[in-house]
Short mmCIF file of C-alpha atoms in Angstrom, two decimals:
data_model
loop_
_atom_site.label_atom_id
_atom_site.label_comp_id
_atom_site.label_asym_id
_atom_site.label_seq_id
_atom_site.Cartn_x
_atom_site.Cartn_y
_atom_site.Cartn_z
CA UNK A 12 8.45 -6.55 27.53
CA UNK A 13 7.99 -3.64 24.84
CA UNK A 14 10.96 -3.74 22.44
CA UNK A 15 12.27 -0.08 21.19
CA UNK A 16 10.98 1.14 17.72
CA UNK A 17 12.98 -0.38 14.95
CA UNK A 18 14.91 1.71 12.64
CA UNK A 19 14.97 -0.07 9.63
CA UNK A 20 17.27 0.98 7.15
CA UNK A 21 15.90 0.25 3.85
CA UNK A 22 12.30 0.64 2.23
CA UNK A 23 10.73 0.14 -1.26
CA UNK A 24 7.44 2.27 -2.01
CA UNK A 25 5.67 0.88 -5.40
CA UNK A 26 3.67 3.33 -7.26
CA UNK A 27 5.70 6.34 -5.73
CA UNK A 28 6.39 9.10 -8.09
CA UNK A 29 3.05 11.20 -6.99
CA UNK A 30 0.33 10.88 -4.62
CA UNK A 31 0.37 9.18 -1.29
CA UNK A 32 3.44 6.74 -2.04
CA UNK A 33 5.43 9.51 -2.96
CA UNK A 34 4.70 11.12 0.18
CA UNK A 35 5.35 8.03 1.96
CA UNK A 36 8.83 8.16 0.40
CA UNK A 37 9.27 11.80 1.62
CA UNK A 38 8.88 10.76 5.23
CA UNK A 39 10.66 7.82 5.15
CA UNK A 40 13.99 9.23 3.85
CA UNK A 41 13.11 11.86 6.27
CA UNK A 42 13.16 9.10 8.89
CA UNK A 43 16.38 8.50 7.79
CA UNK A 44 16.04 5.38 5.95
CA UNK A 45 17.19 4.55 2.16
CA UNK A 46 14.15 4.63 -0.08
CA UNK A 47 13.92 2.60 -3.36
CA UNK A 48 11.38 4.88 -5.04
CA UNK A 49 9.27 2.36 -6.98
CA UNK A 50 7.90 4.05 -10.10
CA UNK A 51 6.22 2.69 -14.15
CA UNK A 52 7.75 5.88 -15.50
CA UNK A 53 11.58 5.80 -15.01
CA UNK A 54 11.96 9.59 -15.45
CA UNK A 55 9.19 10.58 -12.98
CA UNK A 56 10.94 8.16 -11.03
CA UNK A 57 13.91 9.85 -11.20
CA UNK A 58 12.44 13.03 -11.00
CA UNK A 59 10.54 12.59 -7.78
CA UNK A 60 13.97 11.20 -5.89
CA UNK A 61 15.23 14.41 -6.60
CA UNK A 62 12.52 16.32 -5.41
CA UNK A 63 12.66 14.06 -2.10
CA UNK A 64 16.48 14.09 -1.60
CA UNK A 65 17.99 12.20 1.05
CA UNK A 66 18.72 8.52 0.37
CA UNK A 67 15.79 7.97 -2.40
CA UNK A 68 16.78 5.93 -5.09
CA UNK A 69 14.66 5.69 -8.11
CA UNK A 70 13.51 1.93 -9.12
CA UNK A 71 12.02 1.68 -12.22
CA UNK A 72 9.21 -1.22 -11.18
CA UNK A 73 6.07 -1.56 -12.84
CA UNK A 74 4.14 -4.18 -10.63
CA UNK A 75 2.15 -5.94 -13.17
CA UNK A 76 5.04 -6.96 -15.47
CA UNK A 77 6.83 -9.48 -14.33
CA UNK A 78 10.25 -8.83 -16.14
CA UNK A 79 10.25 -5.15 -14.71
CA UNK A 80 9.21 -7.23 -10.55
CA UNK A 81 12.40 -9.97 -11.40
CA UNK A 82 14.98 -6.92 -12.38
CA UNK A 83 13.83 -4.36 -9.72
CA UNK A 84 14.42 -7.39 -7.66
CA UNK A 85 17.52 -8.37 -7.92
CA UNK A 86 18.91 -4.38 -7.31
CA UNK A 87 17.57 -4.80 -4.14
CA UNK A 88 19.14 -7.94 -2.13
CA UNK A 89 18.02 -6.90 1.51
CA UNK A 90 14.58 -4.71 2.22
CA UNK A 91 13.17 -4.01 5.78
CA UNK A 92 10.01 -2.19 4.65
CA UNK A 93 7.93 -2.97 1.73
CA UNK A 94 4.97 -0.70 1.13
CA UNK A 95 2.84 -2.29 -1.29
CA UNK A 96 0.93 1.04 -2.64
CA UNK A 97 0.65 1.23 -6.69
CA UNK A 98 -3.19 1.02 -6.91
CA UNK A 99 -5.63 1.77 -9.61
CA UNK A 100 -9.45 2.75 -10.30
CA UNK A 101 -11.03 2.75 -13.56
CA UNK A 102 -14.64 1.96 -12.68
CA UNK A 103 -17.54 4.24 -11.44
CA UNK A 104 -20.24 1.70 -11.71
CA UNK A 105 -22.01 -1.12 -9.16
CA UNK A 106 -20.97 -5.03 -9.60
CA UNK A 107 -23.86 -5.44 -12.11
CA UNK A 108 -22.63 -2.74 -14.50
CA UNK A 109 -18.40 -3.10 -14.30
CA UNK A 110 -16.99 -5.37 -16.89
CA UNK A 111 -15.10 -8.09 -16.50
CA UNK A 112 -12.23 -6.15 -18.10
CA UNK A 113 -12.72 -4.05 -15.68
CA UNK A 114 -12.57 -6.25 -12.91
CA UNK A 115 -9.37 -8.07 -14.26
CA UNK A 116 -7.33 -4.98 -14.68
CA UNK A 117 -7.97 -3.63 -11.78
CA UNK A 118 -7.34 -6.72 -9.85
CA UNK A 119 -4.39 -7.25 -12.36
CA UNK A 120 -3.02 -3.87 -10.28
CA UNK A 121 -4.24 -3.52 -6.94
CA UNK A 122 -4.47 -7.81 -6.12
CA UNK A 123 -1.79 -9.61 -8.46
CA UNK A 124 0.85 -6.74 -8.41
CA UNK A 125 1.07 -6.88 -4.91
CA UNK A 126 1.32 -10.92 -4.96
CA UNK A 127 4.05 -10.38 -7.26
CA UNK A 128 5.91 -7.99 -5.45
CA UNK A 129 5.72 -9.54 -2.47
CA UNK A 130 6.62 -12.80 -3.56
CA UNK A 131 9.69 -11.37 -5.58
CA UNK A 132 11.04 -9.12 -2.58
CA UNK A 133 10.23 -12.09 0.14
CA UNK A 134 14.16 -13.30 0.07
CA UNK A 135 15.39 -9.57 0.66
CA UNK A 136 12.68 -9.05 3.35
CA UNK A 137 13.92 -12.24 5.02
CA UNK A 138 16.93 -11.31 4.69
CA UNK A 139 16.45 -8.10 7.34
CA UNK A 140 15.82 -8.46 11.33
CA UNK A 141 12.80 -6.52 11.48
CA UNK A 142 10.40 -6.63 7.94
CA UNK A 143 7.58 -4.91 7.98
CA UNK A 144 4.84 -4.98 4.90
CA UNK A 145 2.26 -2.69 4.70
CA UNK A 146 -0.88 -2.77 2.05
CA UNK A 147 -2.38 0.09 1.29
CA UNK A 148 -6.01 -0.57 1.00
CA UNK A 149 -9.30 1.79 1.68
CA UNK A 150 -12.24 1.82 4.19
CA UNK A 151 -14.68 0.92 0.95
CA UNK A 152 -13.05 -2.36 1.07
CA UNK A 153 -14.69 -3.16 4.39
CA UNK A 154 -17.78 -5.47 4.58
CA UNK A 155 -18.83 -4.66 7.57
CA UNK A 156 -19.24 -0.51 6.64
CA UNK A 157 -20.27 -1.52 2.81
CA UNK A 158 -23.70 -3.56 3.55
CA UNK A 159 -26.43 -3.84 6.54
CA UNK A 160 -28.05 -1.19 8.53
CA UNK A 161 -24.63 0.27 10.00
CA UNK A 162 -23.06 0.61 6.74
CA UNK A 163 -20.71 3.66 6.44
CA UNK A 164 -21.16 3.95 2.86
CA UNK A 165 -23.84 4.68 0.63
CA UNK A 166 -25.89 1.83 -0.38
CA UNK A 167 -24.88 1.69 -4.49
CA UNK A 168 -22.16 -0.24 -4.00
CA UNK A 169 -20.26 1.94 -7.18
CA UNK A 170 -16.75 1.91 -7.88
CA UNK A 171 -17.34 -2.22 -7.18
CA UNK A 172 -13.86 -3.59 -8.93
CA UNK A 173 -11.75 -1.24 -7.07
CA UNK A 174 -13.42 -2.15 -3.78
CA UNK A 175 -13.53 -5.74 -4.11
CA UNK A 176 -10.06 -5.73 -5.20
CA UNK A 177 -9.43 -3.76 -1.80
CA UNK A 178 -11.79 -6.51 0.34
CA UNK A 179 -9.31 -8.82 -1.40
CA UNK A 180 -6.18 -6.76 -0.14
CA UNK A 181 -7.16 -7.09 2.72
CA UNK A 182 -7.51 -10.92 3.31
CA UNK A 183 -3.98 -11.27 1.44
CA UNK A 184 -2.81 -8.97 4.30
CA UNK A 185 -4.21 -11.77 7.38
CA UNK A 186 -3.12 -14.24 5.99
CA UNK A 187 0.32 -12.85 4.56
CA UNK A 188 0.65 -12.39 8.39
CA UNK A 189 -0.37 -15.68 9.50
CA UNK A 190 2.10 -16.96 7.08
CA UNK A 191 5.27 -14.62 7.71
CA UNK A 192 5.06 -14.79 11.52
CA UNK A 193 8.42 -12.59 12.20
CA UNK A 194 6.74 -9.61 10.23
CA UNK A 195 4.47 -6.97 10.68
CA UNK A 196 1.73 -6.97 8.01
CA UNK A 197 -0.79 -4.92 7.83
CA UNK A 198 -3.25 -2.90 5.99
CA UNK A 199 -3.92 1.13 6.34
CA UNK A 200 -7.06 2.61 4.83
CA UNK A 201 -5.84 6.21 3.91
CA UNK A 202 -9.09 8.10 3.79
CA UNK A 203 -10.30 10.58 0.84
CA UNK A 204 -7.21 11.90 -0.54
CA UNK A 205 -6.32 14.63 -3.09
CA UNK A 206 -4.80 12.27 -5.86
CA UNK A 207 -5.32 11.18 -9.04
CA UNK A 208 -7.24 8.30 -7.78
CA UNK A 209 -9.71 10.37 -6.38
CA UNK A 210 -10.90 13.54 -8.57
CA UNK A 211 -14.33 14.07 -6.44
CA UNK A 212 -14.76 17.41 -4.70
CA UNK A 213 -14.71 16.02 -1.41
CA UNK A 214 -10.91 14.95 -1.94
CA UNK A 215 -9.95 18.24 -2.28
CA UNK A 216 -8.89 19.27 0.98
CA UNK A 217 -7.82 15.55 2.04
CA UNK A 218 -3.78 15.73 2.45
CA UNK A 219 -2.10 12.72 1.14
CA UNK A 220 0.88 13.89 3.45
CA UNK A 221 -1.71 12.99 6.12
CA UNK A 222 -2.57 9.72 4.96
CA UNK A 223 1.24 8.93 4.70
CA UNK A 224 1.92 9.71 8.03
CA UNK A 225 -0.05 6.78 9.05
CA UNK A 226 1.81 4.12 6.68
CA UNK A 227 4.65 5.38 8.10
CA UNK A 228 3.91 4.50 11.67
CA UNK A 229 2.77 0.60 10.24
CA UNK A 230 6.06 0.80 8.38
CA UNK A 231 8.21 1.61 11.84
CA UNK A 232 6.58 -0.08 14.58
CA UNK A 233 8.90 -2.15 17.20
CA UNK A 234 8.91 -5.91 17.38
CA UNK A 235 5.70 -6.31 19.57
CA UNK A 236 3.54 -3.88 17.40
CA UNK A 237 0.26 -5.26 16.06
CA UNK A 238 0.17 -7.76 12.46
CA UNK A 239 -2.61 -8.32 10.55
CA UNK A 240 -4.60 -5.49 10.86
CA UNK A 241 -7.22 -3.14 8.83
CA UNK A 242 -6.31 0.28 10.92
CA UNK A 243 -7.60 4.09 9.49
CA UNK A 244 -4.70 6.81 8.19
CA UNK A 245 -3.88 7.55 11.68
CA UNK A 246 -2.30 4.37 11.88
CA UNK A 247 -4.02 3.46 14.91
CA UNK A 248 -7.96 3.07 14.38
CA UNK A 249 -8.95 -0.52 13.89
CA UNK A 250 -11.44 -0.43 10.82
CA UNK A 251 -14.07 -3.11 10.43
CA UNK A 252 -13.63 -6.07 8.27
#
């Protein structure tokens, strides 16, 4: 038997004064839900919940200090939606050419932030009926479009730190649902996006709105809704490992 949609009443969005997350925010409060508006900067923060209105509360919550995880933490003792999305990428070049400085700060961000997180808002998650998680990763995380002769992507492999930190986003996200069996976890690949992630030309006319739309759906589906899964920003698409 299909269950109806849940309606859960709570979210957290890390990394969502701007960009994607802070459109994610914007639909979610729109969906009616309170949104603890997860943001480094505590005056963006602030400034963003304002813009958004509705329930958004700003949460100051910088996810690769752990003082800043433990205090966000304990403002929020019950969570039904955690959208891990505070990402970063400081490399252009292939594997051979990134640093390992590179590599660890990135990870540091996109990987270990989200372990944090997760870890520190587990008890509030369990806490709800209905948690949902969602990652947000990208389609250049996937192996199967990266190499081989139907690779989506272009054979230099560049940007390497931010897309293995991705690959490893995702395999978090299978097993996080493997282990968490009474969530949905998954993992959205938002596309090309106008953000400050992405300053190429061909972001320009790619809507973060659009992308958020997507996370959205993953963050609201109903009890028998898919978990661990890689879908594309229309929150539907199954994208290859």
């Amino acid at each position: 038997m299909t269950s109806s949609p849940t309606q859960p009443a709570t979210a957290l969005v890390t990394g969502a004064n701007k960009g994607i997350g802070k459109q994610i925010a914007r639909l979610l409060a729109e969906a009616g839900l309170t949104v603890h508006l997860g943001s480094r900067d505590p005056a963006r923060g602030a400034a963003a919940a304002v813009e958004i209105g509705g329930d958004t509360r700003p949460l100051t919550l910088d996810v690769t200090d752990a003082d800043s995880i433990a205090a966000a933490a304990e403002r929020v003792p019950r969570l039904d939606v955690l959208v891990n999305n505070a990402g970063i990428g400081l490399d252009a070049g292939d594997a051979a050419e990134t640093s390992l400085a590179d590599y660890r700060t990135t990870f540091e961000t996109n990987v270990f932030g989200v372990i944090a997180v997760t870890a520190a808002f587990l008890p509030a998650l369990r806490a709800a009926a209905h948690p949902r998680i969602v990652n947000i990763s990208s389609g250049t995380g996937s192996l199967a479009d990266s190499v081989g002769p139907d690779a989506t992507f272009p054979p230099t492999g560049r940007m390497a730190a931010y897309r293995v930190s991705k690959t490893t986003l995702n395999a978090l996200t299978a097993f996080y649902a493997l282990a968490l069996p009474g969530f949905r976890v998954n993992c959205l690949a938002p596309g090309l996006r106008r953000t400050d992630l992405n300053a190429r030309a061909q972001a320009a006319d790619g809507d973060p709105a659009e992308a958020a739309a997507g996370a959205v759906h993953l963050a609201l589906l109903p009890d028998d809704g898919p978990t661990g899964t890689f879908v594309s920003w229309d929150g539907v698409t199954p994208v290859r490992w």
